[in-house]
Amino acid sequence: MRLSLAVLFFDVLDYIDPLIGSDNGGNVFCGATLPYGMAKAVADVDGQNTGGFSTDGSNITGFSSMHDSGTGGNPSLGNFPIFPQLCADDVIDNCVFPKAERATHYVNESVVARPGYFAVQLVNGIKAEMTTTQHATLYHFDFPEQKSSNAIALSPLLQLDLTDLWISRQNASISVDAMTGQLKGNGTFLPSFGAGSYVLHFCADFSGAGVKDNGIWVNNRAGTEPKELFVTRGFNLWFTEAGAFVHFDRPANGTISVRTGMSFISADQACQHAATEIPTWDFDGVRSAAEDAWREKLSPISINAGDVSKDMQISFWSAIYRTMMSPQNYTGENPNWKSPEYWDSFYCIWDQFRSQLPLLTIIDPSTLSSMLRSLLYTYQNEGWLPDCRMSLCQGWTQGGSNADVVLVDAYVKNVTGIDWNLAYEAIVNDAEHEPLEWAHEGRGGLNSWKSVHYIPYLDFDYLGFGTNSRSISRTLEYSYNDFCLATLAKALGKGTYTKYLSRASNWKNLFKADQTSFINSTNTGFVGFFQPKYMNGTWGFQDPVACSILGNPQFCSITTNPSETFESTVWEYNFYVPHDISTLISKLGNDTTFVKRLDFFHETPGLADIGNEPVFLTVYEYHYAGRPAKSAERAHYYIPSSFNDSKTGLPGNDDSGAMGSFTAFSMMGLFPNPGQNVYLLVPPFFPEIGVTSPVTKKTATVKTKNFDAGYKNIYIQSAAVNGKPWTKSWVGHEFFTEGWTLELVLGSSESSWGTKVEDRPPSLGGSSGGVAARDALDI
Ligand SMILES: *[C@@H]1O[C@H](CO)[C@@H](O)[C@H](O)[C@H]1NC(C)=O
Ligand SMILES: *[C@@H]1O[C@H](CO)[C@@H](O)[C@H](O)[C@H]1NC(C)=O
Ligand SMILES: *[C@@H]1O[C@H](CO)[C@@H](O)[C@H](O)[C@H]1NC(C)=O
Ligand SMILES: *[C@@H]1O[C@H](CO)[C@@H](O)[C@H](O)[C@H]1NC(C)=O
Ligand SMILES: *[C@@H]1O[C@H](CO)[C@@H](O)[C@H](O)[C@H]1NC(C)=O
Ligand SMILES: *[C@@H]1O[C@H](CO)[C@@H](O)[C@H](O)[C@H]1NC(C)=O
Ligand SMILES: *[C@@H]1O[C@H](CO)[C@@H](O)[C@H](O)[C@H]1NC(C)=O
Ligand SMILES: *[C@@H]1O[C@H](CO)[C@@H](O)[C@H](O)[C@H]1NC(C)=O
Ligand SMILES: *[C@@H]1O[C@H](CO)[C@@H](O)[C@H](O)[C@H]1NC(C)=O
Ligand SMILES: *[C@@H]1O[C@H](CO)[C@@H](O)[C@H](O)[C@H]1NC(C)=O
Ligand SMILES: *[C@@H]1O[C@H](CO)[C@@H](O)[C@H](O)[C@H]1NC(C)=O
């Protein structure tokens, strides 16, 4: 074993900054969690609080143990916050109970965020620190010494609020144990981006000081009797603020410890989690176990950073860290059905399928396998694969049925432990049967899909119901979903594969060859765009720049300006044919015009939205036109200028680590086209990287010659795999499982490496002229 001193003293946790993306809409969860943990503890603020906390300088409203990371839309979870305070003159009614009134600013410089740990100090001097296990959190609240007007030391008060970040609480119950102060209860809440409701239970125990008195509070009043409360959401959904409180004697050393357990099953189970996971209230022990869990999860990856700045290293490791927040392991916590495993917070698969889940295929395949089994249990018990899922509920579908891609991506990468015939059945269900509520499962417009072979503009669809929009982006995504289904069907020897392969070409039906695009009344000169088409074959029209800041409307989502493309432009979706980019290139002209169009797209301010996932693949599509050097330029164009280690260092919602995975794959120099056994090669951002397969224990290595930390030499001149010349601009997953060594010779200008037709990545139509590449798809 060769260990340098640098390696010996390297602790990956020193390179993780959970506060990256904590401002500017990254919405990351920056508190204490285990990898994929259910308990996620942090301070909740009243500013950018989608993930709980933000460094935006807003006020803290409480400390809570359930969160999602990086999501958009409504703030997620944040249930049952605890808030510490000292009541003036020690009179309970002098404490302020309602959320808006109690909100208190924090000392900016006091924030400490580390894997498994979070700490902050309020401007009133109260300090909080927290660490976590799988379902439980241990908090320390440290109260400064403060005296009342008659010189009596004030006693700490902790309140628990029966609410969540979104104030979605319906009914809730709480009880307080008069002797110990133990708080137990439950509440019904709404999922932040889904249908239905969920019930969550809690249990909180205290230590460090004697219990002085306790009781319940409603609005801004509290009483020591009764010890139980049931609160509803009755008249016009009016929200009553309520909860319980415990008032303590002055703690010996100023600190009160709070141990909370969470459960979707029962309050007793929540208490049991807390008692078994944190039996001795050993804060340092819990914290170091969390740190070890993170070190272990990050251990497959190693880098030789050479002269690359610490900032870039922090950006890299933190990005990988964020890909292991969600999905969350809720095994044993699903009240709706019994299955050996259950995962939640697939939030949303539309974000995660592109690179976040593919990254786990490499660095944590056994966990990915467990997640996929859970998707299939969800199919078996709810009838459908989810497209998005949070808090035990089906989330809203944004585009296609992209769990199909997730499953097939794992199949082509030999992930084990999956019943592939069941996976096939579940994907066929998406492709063939239209659910009544395709707003949150399956696909809409399937009659038209099967008869006219595209999703029509203003489709006549009486089978199922969803927002009848996004006909272009749904056609493109359904085409790719069916391609993935065809891949699995062929591999399993099913005769249906030709049918699905033919549907995989449905995208061609919305290609309008003579469509032009104007920006500011100036013709961009590019011709040929996807356009909406009525069922009768007549073209509709959507300005190719609509749904960007250059168009009108400027933003299009499911209910905000529903349009024929989802959250992006026709310009951007014009590149979304992941399985047949070679045919797309021919339709758009030739390699040269395709490269020009990609350049124009990325370089025209406002056209490419680097802050949202549909853009990811476009950064690397130059490979398909024989210009891998331009993909490398493009990766450096966006990193670090749009993805860096500052608190505002993410260009959009991290979306459960999707942005993190884009950063990680880009910096490793291997970018996936998920659903296919393909990684597109660019030089890594470090002189050398290694990835040890947790399955085969073999180490895949990328080594470079002529690497320079100023990133002048970002052009591959030649490559070798295991000592033999490698002319292809891509590798398959065997690179990881068989532990290949890839050596890249770099230079300061573009070379002919990877430009030949036969060296391009596989594409259904063959590589403009060549057919060799299609064979690699094995379809
Ligand atoms: C704390 O940080 C916020 C956000 O950056 C800033 O607006 C505020 O002025 C800072 N407060 C202090 C006291 O520095
Ligand atoms: C934040 O809390 C401080 C007291 O800590 C208060 O003065 C201020 O008004 C609050 N700001 C908001 C926006 O509520
Ligand atoms: C809330 O409680 C009321 C009264 O007990 C009951 O009728 C209602 O079904 C409950 N709603 C929820 C969402 O639990
Ligand atoms: C919530 O707690 C109350 C009081 O213990 C109990 O009566 C009720 O059944 C619980 N609700 C659920 C959904 O478990
Ligand atoms: C007070 O004591 C508790 C329990 O021993 C300990 O965890 C905590 O760190 C102490 N707090 C201070 C401020 O010393
Ligand atoms: C998921 O959680 C369960 C229960 O806590 C645990 O037994 C299992 O090992 C976890 N799975 C993974 C892949 O971490
Ligand atoms: C369009 O016009 C705006 C405002 O005049 C300008 O800022 C922008 O650069 C123009 N964009 C292009 C692509 O010409
Ligand atoms: C097709 O339908 C559209 C929308 O109803 C209509 O405007 C158009 O005239 C129709 N085309 C033909 C050829 O009937
Ligand atoms: C590509 O298409 C453009 C525009 O039609 C044309 O000018 C150019 O000659 C073509 N290039 C090649 C290599 O065919
Ligand atoms: C870091 O990324 C953010 C978000 O994309 C960007 O606004 C900022 O300019 C970047 N900072 C640097 C120094 O490149
Ligand atoms: C998957 O397994 C097959 C059969 O062992 C093997 O030929 C293939 O190379 C493997 N593929 C990957 C991506 O590891």
Coordinates of N, CA and C in Angstrom, one line a residue, residues 677-753:
N677 N -25.2 2.8 -21.9 CA -24.0 2.5 -21.3 C -22.8 3.4 -21.8
V678 N -22.9 4.6 -21.5 CA -22.1 5.6 -22.1 C -21.6 6.7 -21.1
Y679 N -20.3 7.0 -21.1 CA -19.8 8.2 -20.4 C -19.0 9.0 -21.4
L680 N -19.3 10.2 -21.5 CA -18.6 11.1 -22.5 C -17.4 11.6 -21.8
L681 N -16.2 11.5 -22.5 CA -15.0 11.9 -21.9 C -14.5 13.3 -22.2
V682 N -14.2 14.0 -21.1 CA -13.4 15.3 -21.2 C -12.3 15.1 -20.1
P683 N -11.3 16.0 -20.2 CA -10.3 15.9 -19.1 C -10.8 16.2 -17.8
P684 N -10.4 15.5 -16.7 CA -10.9 15.8 -15.4 C -10.3 17.1 -14.9
F685 N -10.9 17.7 -13.9 CA -10.5 19.0 -13.4 C -9.3 18.9 -12.4
F686 N -8.9 17.6 -12.2 CA -7.7 17.3 -11.4 C -6.7 16.5 -12.1
P687 N -5.5 16.5 -11.8 CA -4.5 15.7 -12.5 C -4.8 14.2 -12.6
E688 N -5.4 13.7 -11.5 CA -5.7 12.3 -11.4 C -6.9 12.0 -10.5
I689 N -7.8 11.1 -11.0 CA -8.9 10.7 -10.1 C -9.0 9.2 -10.1
G690 N -9.5 8.6 -9.0 CA -9.7 7.2 -8.9 C -11.1 6.9 -8.3
V691 N -11.7 5.9 -8.8 CA -13.0 5.5 -8.3 C -13.0 4.0 -8.1
T692 N -13.1 3.6 -6.8 CA -13.1 2.1 -6.5 C -14.5 1.6 -6.5
S693 N -14.8 0.6 -7.3 CA -16.1 0.0 -7.4 C -16.4 -0.7 -6.1
P694 N -17.5 -0.3 -5.4 CA -17.9 -1.0 -4.1 C -18.2 -2.4 -4.4
V695 N -18.6 -2.8 -5.6 CA -18.9 -4.1 -6.0 C -17.7 -5.0 -6.3
T696 N -16.9 -4.6 -7.2 CA -15.8 -5.4 -7.7 C -14.5 -5.1 -6.9
K697 N -14.5 -4.0 -6.2 CA -13.4 -3.5 -5.4 C -12.2 -3.1 -6.4
K698 N -12.5 -3.1 -7.7 CA -11.4 -2.6 -8.6 C -11.4 -1.1 -8.7
T699 N -10.3 -0.5 -9.0 CA -10.2 0.9 -9.0 C -10.0 1.4 -10.4
A700 N -11.0 2.2 -10.9 CA -10.8 2.9 -12.2 C -10.1 4.2 -12.0
T701 N -9.1 4.4 -12.9 CA -8.3 5.6 -12.7 C -8.2 6.4 -14.0
V702 N -8.3 7.7 -13.8 CA -8.0 8.6 -15.0 C -6.7 9.4 -14.6
K703 N -5.7 9.2 -15.5 CA -4.5 9.9 -15.3 C -4.3 10.9 -16.4
T704 N -3.6 12.0 -16.2 CA -3.4 13.0 -17.2 C -1.9 13.3 -17.4
K705 N -1.5 13.6 -18.6 CA -0.2 14.1 -18.9 C -0.3 15.6 -19.3
N706 N 0.6 16.5 -18.9 CA 0.5 17.9 -19.2 C -0.6 18.6 -18.6
F707 N -1.1 18.1 -17.5 CA -2.2 18.8 -16.8 C -1.7 20.1 -16.2
D708 N -2.5 21.2 -16.4 CA -2.2 22.5 -15.7 C -3.4 23.0 -15.0
A709 N -3.1 23.5 -13.8 CA -4.2 23.9 -12.9 C -4.9 25.2 -13.4
G710 N -4.3 25.9 -14.3 CA -4.9 27.1 -14.9 C -5.9 26.7 -16.0
Y711 N -6.0 25.4 -16.3 CA -6.9 24.9 -17.3 C -6.7 25.5 -18.7
K712 N -5.4 25.6 -19.1 CA -5.2 25.9 -20.5 C -5.2 24.6 -21.3
N713 N -4.6 23.6 -20.7 CA -4.5 22.3 -21.4 C -5.8 21.5 -21.2
I714 N -6.8 21.9 -21.8 CA -8.1 21.1 -21.6 C -8.5 20.3 -22.8
Y715 N -7.5 20.1 -23.7 CA -7.8 19.4 -25.0 C -7.1 18.0 -25.0
I716 N -7.9 17.0 -25.2 CA -7.3 15.6 -25.2 C -6.6 15.5 -26.6
Q717 N -5.3 15.1 -26.5 CA -4.5 14.9 -27.7 C -4.6 13.4 -28.1
S718 N -4.5 12.6 -27.1 CA -4.6 11.2 -27.3 C -4.9 10.5 -26.0
A719 N -5.4 9.3 -26.1 CA -5.8 8.6 -24.9 C -5.4 7.1 -25.0
A720 N -5.2 6.5 -23.8 CA -4.9 5.1 -23.8 C -5.7 4.4 -22.7
V721 N -6.2 3.2 -22.9 CA -6.8 2.4 -21.8 C -6.0 1.2 -21.6
N722 N -5.6 1.1 -20.3 CA -4.8 0.0 -19.9 C -3.5 -0.2 -20.8
G723 N -3.0 1.0 -21.2 CA -1.8 1.0 -22.0 C -2.0 0.9 -23.5
K724 N -3.2 0.7 -24.0 CA -3.5 0.6 -25.4 C -4.2 1.8 -25.9
P725 N -3.9 2.3 -27.1 CA -4.6 3.5 -27.7 C -6.1 3.4 -27.6
W726 N -6.8 4.5 -27.2 CA -8.2 4.5 -27.1 C -8.7 5.7 -27.9
T727 N -9.3 5.5 -29.0 CA -9.7 6.6 -29.9 C -11.1 7.0 -29.7
K728 N -11.9 6.2 -29.1 CA -13.3 6.6 -28.9 C -13.4 7.8 -27.9
S729 N -14.4 8.7 -28.1 CA -14.6 9.8 -27.1 C -15.5 9.4 -25.9
W730 N -15.7 8.2 -25.7 CA -16.5 7.7 -24.6 C -16.1 6.4 -24.1
V731 N -16.5 6.0 -22.9 CA -16.3 4.7 -22.4 C -17.6 4.2 -21.8
G732 N -17.7 2.9 -21.6 CA -18.9 2.3 -20.9 C -18.6 2.1 -19.4
H733 N -19.6 1.6 -18.8 CA -19.6 1.4 -17.3 C -18.5 0.4 -16.9
E734 N -18.1 -0.5 -17.9 CA -17.0 -1.4 -17.6 C -15.8 -0.7 -17.1
F735 N -15.6 0.6 -17.5 CA -14.5 1.4 -17.0 C -14.4 1.3 -15.5
F736 N -15.6 1.4 -14.9 CA -15.7 1.4 -13.4 C -15.6 0.0 -12.8
T737 N -16.4 -0.9 -13.4 CA -16.5 -2.2 -12.8 C -15.2 -3.0 -13.0
E738 N -14.6 -2.8 -14.1 CA -13.4 -3.6 -14.4 C -12.1 -2.8 -14.0
G739 N -12.3 -1.6 -13.5 CA -11.1 -0.8 -13.0 C -10.1 -0.5 -14.1
W740 N -10.5 0.1 -15.2 CA -9.6 0.5 -16.2 C -8.7 1.6 -15.8
T741 N -7.6 1.7 -16.5 CA -6.7 2.9 -16.3 C -6.8 3.7 -17.6
L742 N -7.3 4.9 -17.5 CA -7.4 5.8 -18.7 C -6.4 6.9 -18.6
E743 N -5.5 6.9 -19.6 CA -4.4 7.9 -19.6 C -4.7 8.9 -20.7
L744 N -4.8 10.2 -20.3 CA -5.1 11.2 -21.3 C -3.9 12.1 -21.4
V745 N -3.5 12.3 -22.7 CA -2.4 13.3 -22.9 C -3.1 14.6 -23.3
L746 N -2.8 15.7 -22.6 CA -3.5 16.9 -22.8 C -2.7 18.0 -23.5
G747 N -3.3 18.9 -24.2 CA -2.6 20.0 -24.9 C -3.5 21.2 -24.9
S748 N -2.9 22.3 -25.4 CA -3.6 23.6 -25.3 C -4.5 23.9 -26.6
S749 N -4.5 23.0 -27.5 CA -5.5 23.2 -28.6 C -6.2 21.9 -29.0
E750 N -7.3 22.1 -29.7 CA -8.1 21.0 -30.1 C -7.3 20.1 -31.1
S751 N -7.4 18.8 -30.9 CA -6.7 17.8 -31.7 C -7.8 17.0 -32.5
S752 N -7.3 16.0 -33.2 CA -8.2 15.2 -34.0 C -8.8 14.0 -33.2
W753 N -8.4 13.9 -31.9 CA -8.9 12.8 -31.1 C -10.4 12.9 -30.9

